[in-house]
PDB file of C-alpha atoms and ligand atoms in Angstrom:
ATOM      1  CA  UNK A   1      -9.661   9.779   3.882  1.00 74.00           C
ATOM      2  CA  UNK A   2      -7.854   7.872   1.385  1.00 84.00           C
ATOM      3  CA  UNK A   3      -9.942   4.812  -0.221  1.00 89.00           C
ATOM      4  CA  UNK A   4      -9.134   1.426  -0.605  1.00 91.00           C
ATOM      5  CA  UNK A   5     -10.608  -1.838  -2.157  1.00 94.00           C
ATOM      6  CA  UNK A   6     -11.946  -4.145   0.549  1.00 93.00           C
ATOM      7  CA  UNK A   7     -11.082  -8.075   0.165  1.00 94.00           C
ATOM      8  CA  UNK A   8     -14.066  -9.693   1.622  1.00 95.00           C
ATOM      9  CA  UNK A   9     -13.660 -13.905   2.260  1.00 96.00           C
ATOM     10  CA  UNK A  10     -15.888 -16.684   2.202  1.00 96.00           C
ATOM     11  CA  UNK A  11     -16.352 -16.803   6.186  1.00 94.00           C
ATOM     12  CA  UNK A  12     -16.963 -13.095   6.546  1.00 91.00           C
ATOM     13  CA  UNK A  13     -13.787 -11.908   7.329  1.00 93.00           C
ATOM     14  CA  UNK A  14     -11.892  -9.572   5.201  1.00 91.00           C
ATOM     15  CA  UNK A  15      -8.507  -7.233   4.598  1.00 90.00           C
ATOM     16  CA  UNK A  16      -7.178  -4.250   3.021  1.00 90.00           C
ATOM     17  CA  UNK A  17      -6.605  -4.348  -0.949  1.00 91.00           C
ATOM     18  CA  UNK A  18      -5.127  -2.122  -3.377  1.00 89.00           C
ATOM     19  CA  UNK A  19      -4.749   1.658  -2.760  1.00 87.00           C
ATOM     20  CA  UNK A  20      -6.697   3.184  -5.077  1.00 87.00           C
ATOM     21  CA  UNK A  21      -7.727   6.598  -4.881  1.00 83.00           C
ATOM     22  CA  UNK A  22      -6.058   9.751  -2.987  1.00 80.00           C
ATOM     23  CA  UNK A  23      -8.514  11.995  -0.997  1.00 77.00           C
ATOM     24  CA  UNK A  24      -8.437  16.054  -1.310  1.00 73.00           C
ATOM     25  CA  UNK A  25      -6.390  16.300   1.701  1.00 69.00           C
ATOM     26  CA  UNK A  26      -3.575  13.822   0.654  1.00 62.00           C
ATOM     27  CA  UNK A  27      -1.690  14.872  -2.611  1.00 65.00           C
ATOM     28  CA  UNK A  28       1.895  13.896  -2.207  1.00 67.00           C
ATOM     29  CA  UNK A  29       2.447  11.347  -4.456  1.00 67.00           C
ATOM     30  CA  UNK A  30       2.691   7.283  -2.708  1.00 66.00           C
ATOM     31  CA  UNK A  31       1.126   9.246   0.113  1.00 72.00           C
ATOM     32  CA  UNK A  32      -2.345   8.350   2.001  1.00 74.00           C
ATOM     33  CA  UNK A  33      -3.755  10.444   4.738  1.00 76.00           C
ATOM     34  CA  UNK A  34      -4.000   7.034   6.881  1.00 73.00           C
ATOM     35  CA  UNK A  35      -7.534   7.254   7.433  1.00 81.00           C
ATOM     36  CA  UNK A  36      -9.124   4.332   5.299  1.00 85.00           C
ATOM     37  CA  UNK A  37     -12.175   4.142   3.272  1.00 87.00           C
ATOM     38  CA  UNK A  38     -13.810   1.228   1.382  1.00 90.00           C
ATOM     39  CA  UNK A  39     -13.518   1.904  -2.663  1.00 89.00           C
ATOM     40  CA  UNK A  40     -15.134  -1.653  -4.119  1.00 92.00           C
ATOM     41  CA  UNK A  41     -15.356  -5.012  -2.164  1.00 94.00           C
ATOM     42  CA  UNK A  42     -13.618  -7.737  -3.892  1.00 95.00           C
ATOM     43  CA  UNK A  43     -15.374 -11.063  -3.232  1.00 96.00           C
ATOM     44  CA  UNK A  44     -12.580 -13.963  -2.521  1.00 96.00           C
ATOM     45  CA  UNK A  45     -13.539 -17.010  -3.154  1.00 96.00           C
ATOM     46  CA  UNK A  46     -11.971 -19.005  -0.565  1.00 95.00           C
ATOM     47  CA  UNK A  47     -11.613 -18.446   3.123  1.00 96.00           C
ATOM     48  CA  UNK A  48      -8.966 -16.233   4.895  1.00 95.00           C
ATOM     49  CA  UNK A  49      -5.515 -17.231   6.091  1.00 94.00           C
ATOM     50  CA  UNK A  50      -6.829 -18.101   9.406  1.00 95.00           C
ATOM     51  CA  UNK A  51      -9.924 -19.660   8.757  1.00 97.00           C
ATOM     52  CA  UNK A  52      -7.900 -21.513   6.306  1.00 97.00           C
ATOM     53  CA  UNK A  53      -5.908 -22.770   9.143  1.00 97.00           C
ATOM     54  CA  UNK A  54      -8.425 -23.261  11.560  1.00 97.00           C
ATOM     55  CA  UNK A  55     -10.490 -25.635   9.015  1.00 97.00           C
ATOM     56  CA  UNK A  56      -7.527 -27.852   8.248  1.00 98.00           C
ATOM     57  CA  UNK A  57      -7.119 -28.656  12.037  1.00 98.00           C
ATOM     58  CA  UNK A  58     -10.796 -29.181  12.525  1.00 98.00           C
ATOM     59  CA  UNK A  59     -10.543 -31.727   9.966  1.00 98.00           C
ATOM     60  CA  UNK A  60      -7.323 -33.720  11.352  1.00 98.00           C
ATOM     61  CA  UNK A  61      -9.339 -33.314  15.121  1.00 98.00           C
ATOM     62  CA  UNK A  62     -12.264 -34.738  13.257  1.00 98.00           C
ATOM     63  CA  UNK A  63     -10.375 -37.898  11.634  1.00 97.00           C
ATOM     64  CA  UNK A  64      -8.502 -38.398  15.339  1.00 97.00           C
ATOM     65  CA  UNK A  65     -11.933 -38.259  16.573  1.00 96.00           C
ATOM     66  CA  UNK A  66     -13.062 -41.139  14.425  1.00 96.00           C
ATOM     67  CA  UNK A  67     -10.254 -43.302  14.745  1.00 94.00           C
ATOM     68  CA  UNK A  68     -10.500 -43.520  18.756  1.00 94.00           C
ATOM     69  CA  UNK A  69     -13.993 -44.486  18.155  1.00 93.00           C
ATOM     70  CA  UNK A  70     -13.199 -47.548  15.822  1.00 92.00           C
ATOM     71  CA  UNK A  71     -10.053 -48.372  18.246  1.00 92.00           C
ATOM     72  CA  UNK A  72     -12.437 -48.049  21.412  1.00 87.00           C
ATOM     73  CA  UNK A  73     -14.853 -50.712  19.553  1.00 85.00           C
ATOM     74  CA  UNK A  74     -11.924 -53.216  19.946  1.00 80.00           C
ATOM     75  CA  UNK A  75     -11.379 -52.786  23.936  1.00 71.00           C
ATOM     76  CA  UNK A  76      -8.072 -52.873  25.249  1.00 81.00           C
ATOM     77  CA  UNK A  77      -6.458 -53.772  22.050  1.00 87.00           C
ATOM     78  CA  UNK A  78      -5.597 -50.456  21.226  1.00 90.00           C
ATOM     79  CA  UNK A  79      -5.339 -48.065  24.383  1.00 91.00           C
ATOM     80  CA  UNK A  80      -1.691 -47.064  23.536  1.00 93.00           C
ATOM     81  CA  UNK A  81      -3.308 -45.568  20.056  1.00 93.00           C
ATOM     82  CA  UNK A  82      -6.390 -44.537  21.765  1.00 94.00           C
ATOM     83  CA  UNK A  83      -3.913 -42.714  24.589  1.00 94.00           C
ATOM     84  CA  UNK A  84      -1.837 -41.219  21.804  1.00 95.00           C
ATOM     85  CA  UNK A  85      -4.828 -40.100  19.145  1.00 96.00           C
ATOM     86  CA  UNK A  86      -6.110 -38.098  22.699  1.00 96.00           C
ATOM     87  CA  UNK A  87      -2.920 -36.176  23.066  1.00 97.00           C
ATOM     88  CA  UNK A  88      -3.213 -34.933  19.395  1.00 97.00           C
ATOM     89  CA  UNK A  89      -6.921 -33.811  19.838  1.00 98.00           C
ATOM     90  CA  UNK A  90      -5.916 -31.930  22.761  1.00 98.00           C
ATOM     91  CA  UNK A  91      -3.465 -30.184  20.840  1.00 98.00           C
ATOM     92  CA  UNK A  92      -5.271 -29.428  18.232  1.00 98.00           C
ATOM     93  CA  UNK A  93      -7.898 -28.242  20.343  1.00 98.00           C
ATOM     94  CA  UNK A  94      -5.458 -25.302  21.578  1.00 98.00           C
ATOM     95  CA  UNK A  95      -4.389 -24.519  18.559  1.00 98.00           C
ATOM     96  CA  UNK A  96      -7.690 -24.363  17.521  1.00 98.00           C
ATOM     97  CA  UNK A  97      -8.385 -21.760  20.121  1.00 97.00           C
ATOM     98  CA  UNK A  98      -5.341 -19.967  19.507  1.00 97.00           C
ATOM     99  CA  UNK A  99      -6.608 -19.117  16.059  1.00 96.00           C
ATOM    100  CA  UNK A 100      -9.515 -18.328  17.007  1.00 96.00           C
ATOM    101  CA  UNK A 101      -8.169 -15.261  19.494  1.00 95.00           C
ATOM    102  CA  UNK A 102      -5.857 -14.131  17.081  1.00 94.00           C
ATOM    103  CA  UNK A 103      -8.604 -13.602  14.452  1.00 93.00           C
ATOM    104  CA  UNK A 104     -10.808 -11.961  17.099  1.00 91.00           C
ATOM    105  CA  UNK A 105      -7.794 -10.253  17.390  1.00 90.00           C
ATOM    106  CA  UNK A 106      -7.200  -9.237  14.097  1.00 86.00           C
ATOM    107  CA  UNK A 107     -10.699  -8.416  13.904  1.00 81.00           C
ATOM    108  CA  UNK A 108     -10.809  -5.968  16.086  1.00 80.00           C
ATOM    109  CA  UNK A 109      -7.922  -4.308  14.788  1.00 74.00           C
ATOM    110  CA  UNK A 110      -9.658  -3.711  11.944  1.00 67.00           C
ATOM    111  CA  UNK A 111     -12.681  -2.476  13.687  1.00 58.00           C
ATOM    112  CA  UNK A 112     -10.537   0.326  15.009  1.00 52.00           C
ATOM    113  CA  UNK A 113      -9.099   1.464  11.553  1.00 52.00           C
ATOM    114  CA  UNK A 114     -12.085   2.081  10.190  1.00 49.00           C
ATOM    115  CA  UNK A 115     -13.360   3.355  12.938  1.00 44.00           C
ATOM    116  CA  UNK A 116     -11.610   6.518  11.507  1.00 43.00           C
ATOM    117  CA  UNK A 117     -12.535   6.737   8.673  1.00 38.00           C
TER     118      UNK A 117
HETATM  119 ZN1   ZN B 201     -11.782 -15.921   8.070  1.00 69.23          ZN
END
């Protein structure tokens, strides 16, 4: 068991650091035994990749969101808008979910490494 420093981000998820310190059964130099243990957590400040990701489409779904309210307040005037601000939230929506499975994905991943250790 080899040990690592843990990058923990603001929404709870977190990654791999720096190698930092070889175990007794590893001594080959730029070698690790591939089992993985925590060392220090390193708070990060800001969210993760993902998360990252995932926050900047909420937003832009959110502002599309408002916008076909204050068209729909004007009627008919602006259903080619109101049609067209739809499409996008529905996209963003699947990317949204998209996201979301691969960082379940990438959670669980995780999980299983140190699972091992
Ligand atoms: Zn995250």
């Amino acid at each position: 068991m080899c040990f690592f420093d843990q990058h923990r981000f603001a929404c709870g998820d977190w990654k791999w650091g720096h190698f930092r310190q070889h175990c007794a059964k590893e001594y080959r130099i730029g070698e690790t035994c591939g089992m993985k243990l925590i060392m220090q957590t390193v708070p990060v400040a800001q969210k993760c990749r993902l998360c990252e990701k995932i926050d900047t489409k909420e937003r832009r779904k959110q502002a599309e969101v408002e916008r076909v309210h204050r068209w729909g307040r004007d009627g008919n005037k602006f259903r080619a808008s109101i049609e067209k601000s739809m499409e996008a939230i529905k996209g963003l929506e699947y990317e949204i979910q998209e996201l979301s499975y691969e960082r379940m994905r990438r959670l669980q991943g995780i999980g299983n490494l140190s699972a091992h250790a």
